[in-house]
XYZ file of N, CA, C and O in Angstrom:
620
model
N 3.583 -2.913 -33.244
C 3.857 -1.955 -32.190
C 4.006 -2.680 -30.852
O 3.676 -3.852 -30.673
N 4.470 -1.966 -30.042
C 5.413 -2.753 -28.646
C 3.595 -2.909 -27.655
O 3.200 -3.789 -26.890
N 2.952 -1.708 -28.123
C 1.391 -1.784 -27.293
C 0.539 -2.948 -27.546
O -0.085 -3.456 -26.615
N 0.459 -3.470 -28.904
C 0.247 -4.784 -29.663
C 0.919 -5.797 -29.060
O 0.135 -6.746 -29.058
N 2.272 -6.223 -28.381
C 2.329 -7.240 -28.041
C 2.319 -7.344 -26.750
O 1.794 -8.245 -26.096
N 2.939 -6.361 -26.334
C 2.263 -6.327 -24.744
C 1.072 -6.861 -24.476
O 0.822 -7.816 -23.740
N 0.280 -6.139 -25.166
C -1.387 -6.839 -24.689
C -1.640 -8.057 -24.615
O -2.200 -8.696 -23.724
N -0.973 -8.541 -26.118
C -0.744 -9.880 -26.465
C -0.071 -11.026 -25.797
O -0.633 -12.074 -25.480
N 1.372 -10.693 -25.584
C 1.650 -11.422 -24.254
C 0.785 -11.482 -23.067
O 0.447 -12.599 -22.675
N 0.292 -10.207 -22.305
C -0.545 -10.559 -21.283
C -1.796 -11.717 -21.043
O -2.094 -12.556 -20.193
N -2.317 -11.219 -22.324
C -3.635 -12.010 -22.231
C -3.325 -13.578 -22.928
O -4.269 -14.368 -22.944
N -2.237 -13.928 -23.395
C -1.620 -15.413 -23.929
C -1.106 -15.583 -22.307
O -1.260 -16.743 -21.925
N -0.575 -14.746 -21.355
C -0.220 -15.565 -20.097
C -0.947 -15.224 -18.940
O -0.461 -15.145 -17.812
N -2.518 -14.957 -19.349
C -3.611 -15.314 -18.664
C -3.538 -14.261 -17.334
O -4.056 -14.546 -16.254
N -2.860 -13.089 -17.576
C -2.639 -12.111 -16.513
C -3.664 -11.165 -16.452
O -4.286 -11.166 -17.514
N -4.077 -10.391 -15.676
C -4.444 -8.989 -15.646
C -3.635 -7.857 -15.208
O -2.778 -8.003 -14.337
N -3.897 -6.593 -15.840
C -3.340 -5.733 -15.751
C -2.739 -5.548 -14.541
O -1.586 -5.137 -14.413
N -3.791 -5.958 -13.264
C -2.997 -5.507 -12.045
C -2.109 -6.239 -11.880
O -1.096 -5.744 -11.388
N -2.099 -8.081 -12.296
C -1.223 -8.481 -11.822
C -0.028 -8.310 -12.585
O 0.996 -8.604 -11.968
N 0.127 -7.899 -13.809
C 1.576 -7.055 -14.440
C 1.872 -6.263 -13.818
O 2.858 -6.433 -13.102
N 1.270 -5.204 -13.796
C 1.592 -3.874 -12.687
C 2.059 -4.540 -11.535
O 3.055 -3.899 -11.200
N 1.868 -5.616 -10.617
C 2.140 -5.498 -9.168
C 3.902 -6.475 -9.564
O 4.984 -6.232 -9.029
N 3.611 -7.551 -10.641
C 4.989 -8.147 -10.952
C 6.298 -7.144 -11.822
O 7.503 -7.381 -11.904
N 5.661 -6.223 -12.270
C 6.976 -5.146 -12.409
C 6.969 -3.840 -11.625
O 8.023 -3.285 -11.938
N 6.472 -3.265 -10.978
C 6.335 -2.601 -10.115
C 5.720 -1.289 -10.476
O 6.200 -0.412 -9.758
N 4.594 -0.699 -11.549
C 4.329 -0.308 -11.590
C 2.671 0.328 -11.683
O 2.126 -0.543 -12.362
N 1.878 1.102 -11.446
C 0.375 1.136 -11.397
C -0.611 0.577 -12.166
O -0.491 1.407 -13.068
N -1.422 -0.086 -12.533
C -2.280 -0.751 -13.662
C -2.417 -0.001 -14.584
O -2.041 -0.380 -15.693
N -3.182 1.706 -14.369
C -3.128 2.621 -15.273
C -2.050 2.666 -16.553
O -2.111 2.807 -17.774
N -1.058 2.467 -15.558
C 0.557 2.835 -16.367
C 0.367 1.388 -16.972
O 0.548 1.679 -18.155
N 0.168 0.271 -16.972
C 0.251 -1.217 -17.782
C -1.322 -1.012 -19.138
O -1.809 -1.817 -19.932
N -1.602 0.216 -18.864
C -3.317 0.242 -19.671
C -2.619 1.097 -20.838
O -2.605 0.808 -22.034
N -1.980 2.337 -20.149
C -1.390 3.001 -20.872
C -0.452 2.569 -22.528
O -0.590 2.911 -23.703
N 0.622 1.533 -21.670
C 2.007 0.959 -21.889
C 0.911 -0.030 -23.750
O 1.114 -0.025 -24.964
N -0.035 -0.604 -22.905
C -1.226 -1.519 -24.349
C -2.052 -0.617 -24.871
O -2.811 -0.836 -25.815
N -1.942 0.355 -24.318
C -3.306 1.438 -25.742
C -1.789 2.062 -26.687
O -1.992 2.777 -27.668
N -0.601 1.774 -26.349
C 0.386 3.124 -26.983
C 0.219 3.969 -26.617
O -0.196 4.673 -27.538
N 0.287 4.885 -25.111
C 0.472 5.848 -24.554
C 1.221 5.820 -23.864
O 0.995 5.880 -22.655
N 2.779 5.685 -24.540
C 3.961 5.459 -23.449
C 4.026 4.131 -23.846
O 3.119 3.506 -24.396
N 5.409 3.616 -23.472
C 6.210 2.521 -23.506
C 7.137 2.268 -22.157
O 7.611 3.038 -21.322
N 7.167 1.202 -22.287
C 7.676 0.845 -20.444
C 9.643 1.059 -20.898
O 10.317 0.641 -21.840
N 9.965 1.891 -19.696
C 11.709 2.193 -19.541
C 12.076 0.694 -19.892
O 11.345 -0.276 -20.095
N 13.409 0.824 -19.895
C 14.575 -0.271 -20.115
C 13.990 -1.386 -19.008
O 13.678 -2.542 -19.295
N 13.933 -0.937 -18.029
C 14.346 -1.838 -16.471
C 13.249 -2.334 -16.313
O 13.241 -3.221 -15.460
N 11.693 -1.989 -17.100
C 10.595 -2.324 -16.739
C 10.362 -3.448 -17.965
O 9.747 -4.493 -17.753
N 10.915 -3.115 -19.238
C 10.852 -3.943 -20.266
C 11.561 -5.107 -20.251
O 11.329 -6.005 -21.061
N 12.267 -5.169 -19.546
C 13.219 -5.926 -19.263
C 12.395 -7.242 -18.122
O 12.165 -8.426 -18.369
N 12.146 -6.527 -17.007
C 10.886 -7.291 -16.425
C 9.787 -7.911 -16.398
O 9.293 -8.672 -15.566
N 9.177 -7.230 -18.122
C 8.255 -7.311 -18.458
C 9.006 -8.690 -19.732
O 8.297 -9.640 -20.066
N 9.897 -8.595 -20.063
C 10.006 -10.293 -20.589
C 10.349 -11.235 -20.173
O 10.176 -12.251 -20.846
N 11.045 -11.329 -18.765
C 11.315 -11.964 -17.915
C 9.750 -12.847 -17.399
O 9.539 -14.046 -17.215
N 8.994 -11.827 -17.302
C 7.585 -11.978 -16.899
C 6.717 -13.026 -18.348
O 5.938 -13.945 -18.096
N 6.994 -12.713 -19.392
C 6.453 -13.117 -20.299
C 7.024 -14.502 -20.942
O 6.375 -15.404 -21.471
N 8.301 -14.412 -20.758
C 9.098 -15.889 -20.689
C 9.553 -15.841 -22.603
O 9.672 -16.771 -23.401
N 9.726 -14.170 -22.810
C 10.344 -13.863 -23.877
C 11.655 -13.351 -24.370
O 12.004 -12.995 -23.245
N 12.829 -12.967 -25.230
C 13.882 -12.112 -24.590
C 13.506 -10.645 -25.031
O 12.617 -10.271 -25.796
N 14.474 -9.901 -24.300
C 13.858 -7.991 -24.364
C 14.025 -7.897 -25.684
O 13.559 -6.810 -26.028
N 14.467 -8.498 -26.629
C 14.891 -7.998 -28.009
C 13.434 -8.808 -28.966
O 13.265 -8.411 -30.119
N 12.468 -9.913 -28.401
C 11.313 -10.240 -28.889
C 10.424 -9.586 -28.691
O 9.385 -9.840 -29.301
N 10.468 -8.484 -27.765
C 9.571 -8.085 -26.845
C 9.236 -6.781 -27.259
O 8.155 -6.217 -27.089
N 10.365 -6.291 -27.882
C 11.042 -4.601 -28.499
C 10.794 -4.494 -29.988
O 10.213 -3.566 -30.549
N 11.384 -5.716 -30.624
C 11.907 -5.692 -32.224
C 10.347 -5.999 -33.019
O 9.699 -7.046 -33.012
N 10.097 -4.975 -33.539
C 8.753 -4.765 -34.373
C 8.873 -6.238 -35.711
O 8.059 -6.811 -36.435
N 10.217 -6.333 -35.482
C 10.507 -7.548 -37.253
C 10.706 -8.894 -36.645
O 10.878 -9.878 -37.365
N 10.686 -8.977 -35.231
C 9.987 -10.312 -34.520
C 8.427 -10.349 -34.798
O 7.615 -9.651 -34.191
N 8.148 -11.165 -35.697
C 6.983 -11.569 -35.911
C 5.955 -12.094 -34.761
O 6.396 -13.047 -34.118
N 5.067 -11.778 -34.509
C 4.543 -12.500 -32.959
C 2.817 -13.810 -33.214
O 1.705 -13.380 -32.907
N 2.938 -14.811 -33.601
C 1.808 -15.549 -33.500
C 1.104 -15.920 -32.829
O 1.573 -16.944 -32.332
N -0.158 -15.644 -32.327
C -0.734 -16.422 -31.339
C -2.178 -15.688 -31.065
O -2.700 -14.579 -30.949
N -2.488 -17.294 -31.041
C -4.001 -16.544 -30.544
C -5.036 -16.299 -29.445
O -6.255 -16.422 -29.329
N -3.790 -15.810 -28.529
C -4.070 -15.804 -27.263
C -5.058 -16.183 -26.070
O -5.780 -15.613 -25.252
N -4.579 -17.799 -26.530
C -5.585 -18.886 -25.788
C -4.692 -18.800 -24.166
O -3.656 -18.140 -24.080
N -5.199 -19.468 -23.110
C -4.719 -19.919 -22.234
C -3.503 -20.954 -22.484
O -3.263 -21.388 -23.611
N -3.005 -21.193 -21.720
C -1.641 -22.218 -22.212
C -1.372 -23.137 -20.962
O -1.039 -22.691 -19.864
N -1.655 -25.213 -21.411
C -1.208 -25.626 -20.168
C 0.151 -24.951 -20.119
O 0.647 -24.082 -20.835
N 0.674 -25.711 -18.901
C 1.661 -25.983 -18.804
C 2.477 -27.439 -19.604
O 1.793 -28.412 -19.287
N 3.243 -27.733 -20.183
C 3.849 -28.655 -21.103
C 5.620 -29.092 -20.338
O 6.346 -28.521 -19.523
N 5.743 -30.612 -21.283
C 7.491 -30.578 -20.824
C 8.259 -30.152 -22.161
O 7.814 -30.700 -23.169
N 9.164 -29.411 -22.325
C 9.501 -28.664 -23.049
C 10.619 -29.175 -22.946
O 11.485 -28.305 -23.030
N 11.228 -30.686 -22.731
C 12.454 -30.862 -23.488
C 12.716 -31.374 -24.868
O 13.672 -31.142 -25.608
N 11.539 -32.205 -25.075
C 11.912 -32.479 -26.447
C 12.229 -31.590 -27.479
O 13.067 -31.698 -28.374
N 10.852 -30.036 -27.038
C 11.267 -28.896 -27.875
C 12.726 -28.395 -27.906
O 13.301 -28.026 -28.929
N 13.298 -28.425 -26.574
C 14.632 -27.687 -26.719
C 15.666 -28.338 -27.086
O 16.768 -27.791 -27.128
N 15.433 -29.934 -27.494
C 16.603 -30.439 -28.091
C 16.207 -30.718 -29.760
O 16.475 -31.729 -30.410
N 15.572 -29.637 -30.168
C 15.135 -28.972 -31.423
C 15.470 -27.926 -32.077
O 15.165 -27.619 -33.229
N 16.277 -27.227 -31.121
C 17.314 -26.123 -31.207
C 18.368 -26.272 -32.260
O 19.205 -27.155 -32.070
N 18.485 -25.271 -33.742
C 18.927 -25.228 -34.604
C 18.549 -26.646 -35.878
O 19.150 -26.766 -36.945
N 17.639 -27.400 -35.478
C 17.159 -27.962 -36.581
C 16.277 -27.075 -37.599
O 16.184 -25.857 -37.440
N 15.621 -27.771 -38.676
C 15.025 -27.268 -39.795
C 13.241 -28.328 -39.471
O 12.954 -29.517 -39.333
N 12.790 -27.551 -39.479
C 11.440 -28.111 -39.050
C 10.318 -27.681 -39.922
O 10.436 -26.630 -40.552
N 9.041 -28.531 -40.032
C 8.186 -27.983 -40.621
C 7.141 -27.488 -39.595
O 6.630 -28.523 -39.168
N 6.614 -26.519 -39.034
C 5.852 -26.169 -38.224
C 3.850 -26.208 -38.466
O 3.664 -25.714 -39.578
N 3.020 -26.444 -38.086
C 1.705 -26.667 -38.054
C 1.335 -26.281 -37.217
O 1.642 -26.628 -36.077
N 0.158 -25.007 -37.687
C -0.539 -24.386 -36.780
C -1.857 -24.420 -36.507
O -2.264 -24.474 -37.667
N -2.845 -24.430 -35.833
C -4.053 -24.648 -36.041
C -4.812 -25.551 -36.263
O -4.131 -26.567 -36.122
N -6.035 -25.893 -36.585
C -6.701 -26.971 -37.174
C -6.774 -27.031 -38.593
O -7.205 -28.049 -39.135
N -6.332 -25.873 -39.364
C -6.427 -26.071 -40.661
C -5.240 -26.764 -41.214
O -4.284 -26.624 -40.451
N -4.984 -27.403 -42.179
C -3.879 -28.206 -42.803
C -3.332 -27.064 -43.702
O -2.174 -27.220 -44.090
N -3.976 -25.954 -44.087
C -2.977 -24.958 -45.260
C -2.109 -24.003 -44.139
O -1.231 -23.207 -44.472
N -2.511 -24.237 -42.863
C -1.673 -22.918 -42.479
C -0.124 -23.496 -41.650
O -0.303 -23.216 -40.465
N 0.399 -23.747 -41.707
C 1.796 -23.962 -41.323
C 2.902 -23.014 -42.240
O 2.666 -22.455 -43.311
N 4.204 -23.021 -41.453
C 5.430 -22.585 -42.142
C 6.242 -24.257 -42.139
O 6.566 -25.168 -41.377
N 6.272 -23.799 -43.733
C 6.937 -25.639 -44.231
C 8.466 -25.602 -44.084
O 9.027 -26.671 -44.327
N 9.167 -24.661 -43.765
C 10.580 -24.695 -43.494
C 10.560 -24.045 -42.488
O 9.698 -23.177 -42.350
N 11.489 -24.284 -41.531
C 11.856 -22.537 -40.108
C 13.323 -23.935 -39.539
O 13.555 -25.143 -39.592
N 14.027 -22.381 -38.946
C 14.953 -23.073 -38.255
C 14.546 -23.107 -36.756
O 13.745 -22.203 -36.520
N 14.806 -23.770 -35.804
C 14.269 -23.339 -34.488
C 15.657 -22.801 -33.575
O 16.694 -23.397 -33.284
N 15.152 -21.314 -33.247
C 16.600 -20.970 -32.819
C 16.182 -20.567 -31.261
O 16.967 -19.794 -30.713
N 15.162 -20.955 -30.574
C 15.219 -20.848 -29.237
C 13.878 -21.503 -28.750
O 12.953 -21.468 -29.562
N 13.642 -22.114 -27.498
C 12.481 -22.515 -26.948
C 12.290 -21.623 -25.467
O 13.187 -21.585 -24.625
N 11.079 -20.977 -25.318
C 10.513 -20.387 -24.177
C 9.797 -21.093 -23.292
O 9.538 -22.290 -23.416
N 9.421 -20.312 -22.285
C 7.764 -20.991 -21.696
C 6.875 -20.477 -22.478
O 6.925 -19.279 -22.758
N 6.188 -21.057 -22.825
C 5.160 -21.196 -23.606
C 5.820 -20.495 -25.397
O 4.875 -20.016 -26.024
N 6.747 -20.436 -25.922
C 7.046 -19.905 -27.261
C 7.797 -20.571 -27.884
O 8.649 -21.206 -27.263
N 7.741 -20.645 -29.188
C 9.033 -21.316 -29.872
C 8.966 -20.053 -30.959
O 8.059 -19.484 -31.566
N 10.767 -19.887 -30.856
C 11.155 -18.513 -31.782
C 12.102 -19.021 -33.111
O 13.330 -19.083 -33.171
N 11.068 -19.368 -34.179
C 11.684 -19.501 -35.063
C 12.384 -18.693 -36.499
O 11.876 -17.572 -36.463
N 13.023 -18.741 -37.348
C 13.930 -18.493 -38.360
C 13.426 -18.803 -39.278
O 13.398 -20.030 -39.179
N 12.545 -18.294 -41.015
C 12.334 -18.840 -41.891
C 12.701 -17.770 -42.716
O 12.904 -16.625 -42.313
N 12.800 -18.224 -44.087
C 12.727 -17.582 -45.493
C 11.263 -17.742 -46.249
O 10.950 -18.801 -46.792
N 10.363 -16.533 -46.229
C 9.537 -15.903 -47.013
C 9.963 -15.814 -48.590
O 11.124 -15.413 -48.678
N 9.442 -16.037 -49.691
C 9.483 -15.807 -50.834
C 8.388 -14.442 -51.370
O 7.173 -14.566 -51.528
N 9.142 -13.232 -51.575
C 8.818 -11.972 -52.062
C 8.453 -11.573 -53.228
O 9.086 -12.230 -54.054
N 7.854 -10.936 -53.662
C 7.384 -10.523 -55.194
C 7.316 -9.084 -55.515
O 7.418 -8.404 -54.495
N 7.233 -8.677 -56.158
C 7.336 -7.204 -56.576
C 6.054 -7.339 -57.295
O 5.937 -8.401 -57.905
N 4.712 -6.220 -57.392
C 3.540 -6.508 -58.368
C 4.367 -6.027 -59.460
O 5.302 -5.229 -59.388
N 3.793 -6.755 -60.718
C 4.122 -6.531 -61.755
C 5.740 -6.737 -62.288
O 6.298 -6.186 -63.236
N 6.262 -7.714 -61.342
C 7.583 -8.025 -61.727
C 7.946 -9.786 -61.939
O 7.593 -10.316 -60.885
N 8.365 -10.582 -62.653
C 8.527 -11.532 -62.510
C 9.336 -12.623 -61.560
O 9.155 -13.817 -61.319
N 10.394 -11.565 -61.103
C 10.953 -11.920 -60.211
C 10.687 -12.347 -58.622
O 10.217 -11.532 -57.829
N 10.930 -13.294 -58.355
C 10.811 -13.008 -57.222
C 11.812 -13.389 -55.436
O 12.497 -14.384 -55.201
N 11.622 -12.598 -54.806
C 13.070 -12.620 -53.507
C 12.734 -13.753 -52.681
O 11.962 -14.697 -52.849
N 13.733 -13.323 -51.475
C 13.585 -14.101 -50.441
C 13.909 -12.846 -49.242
O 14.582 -11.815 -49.256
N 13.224 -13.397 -48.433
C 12.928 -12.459 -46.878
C 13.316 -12.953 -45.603
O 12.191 -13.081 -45.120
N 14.057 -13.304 -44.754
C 14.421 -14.003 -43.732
C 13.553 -13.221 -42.455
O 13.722 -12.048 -42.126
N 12.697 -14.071 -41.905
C 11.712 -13.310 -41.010
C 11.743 -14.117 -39.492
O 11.916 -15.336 -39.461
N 11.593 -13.468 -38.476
C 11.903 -14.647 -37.339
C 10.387 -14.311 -36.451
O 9.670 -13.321 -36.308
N 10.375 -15.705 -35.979
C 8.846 -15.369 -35.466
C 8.863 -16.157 -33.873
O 9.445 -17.190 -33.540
N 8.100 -15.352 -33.165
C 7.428 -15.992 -31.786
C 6.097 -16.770 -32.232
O 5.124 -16.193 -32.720
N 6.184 -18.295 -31.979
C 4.624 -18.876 -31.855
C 4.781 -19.207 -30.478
O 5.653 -19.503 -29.661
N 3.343 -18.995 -30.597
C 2.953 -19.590 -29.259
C 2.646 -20.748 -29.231
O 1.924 -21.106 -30.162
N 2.998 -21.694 -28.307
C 2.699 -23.155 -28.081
C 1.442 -23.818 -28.453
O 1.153 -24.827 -29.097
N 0.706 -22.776 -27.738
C -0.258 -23.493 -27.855
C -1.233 -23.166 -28.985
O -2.444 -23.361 -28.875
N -0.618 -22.628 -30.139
C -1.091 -22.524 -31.344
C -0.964 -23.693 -32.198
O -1.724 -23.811 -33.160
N -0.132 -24.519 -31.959
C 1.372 -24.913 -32.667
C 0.261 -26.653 -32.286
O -0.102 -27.096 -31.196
N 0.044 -27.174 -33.611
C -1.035 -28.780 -33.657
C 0.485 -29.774 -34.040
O 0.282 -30.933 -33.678
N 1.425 -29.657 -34.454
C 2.130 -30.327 -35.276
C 3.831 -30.182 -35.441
O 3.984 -29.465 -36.430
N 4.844 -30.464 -35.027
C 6.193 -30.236 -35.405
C 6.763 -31.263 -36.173
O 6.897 -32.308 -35.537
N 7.193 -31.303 -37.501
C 8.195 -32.468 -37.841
C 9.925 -31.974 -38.388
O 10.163 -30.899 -38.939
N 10.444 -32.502 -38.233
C 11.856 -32.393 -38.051
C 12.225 -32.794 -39.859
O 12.096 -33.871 -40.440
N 12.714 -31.445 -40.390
C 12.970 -32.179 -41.895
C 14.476 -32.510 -41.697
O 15.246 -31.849 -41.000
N 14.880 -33.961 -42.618
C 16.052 -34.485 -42.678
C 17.002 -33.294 -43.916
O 16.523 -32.680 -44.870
N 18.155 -33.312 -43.517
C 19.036 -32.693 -43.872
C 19.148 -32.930 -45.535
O 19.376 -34.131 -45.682
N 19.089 -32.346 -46.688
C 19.270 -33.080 -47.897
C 20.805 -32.755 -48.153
O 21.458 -31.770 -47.808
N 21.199 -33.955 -48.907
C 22.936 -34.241 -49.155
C 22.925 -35.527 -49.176
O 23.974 -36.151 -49.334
């Protein structure tokens, strides 16, 4: 839900309510509201509100943008190496644990503080042998993120 990441963005970019409210122009109440799900912020405010978050309005909106993070504080970082990572195939590492990473993703954009990647999920049906594939795109947050390696192209 859009109240779920709102919150989530805020408190990953170390804001308080008032200071959302005073950077899009509307009352704190209305930013308390916008994170319990009582109301959702107009076009022009959502719009502000990813500008603000250093996300695009369609990460910010789209429930099937996956959103990671565990809304630590975040230095500040240099973020070029990330962005000349753009459309490679990467293995991503999250955390301190070694089982939790996504072992394939494409990287199809770099933020302040996010990397929005592209992977294929493998699906199952209970009780079926078969099983799919799911193309899922996700926001991590940086500073979740222990590990990037760049997989070589096979051919």
């Amino acid at each position: 839900m859009i109240s779920e990441r709102l919150l989530t963005l805020r408190k990953q970019a170390g804001l308080s309510q008032q200071q959302v409210a005073d950077a899009v122009g509307v009352t704190r109440q209305t930013v308390s509201n916008w994170e319990l799900g009582q109301g959702a912020p107009a076009l022009d405010r959502a719009a502000a509100l990813a500008r603000l978050y250093g996300v695009s309005i369609d990460d910010l909106a789209n429930e099937e943008v996956g959103l990671v993070s565990s809304a630590g504080e975040r230095p500040r970082r240099d973020l070029h190496v990330l962005h000349g990572l753009v459309g490679s195939a990467v293995q991503v590492e999250l955390g301190d644990d070694d089982l939790c990473f996504i072992p394939r993703a494409t990287v199809l954009a770099v933020g302040d503080g996010w990397l929005r990647i592209e992977s294929v999920e493998k699906t199952a049906t209970f009780g079926s042998p078969k099983t799919g594939e799911r193309r899922t795109v996700k926001l991590i947050d940086l500073a979740d993120i222990t590990g990037i390696a760049v997989i070589a192209d096979e051919g």
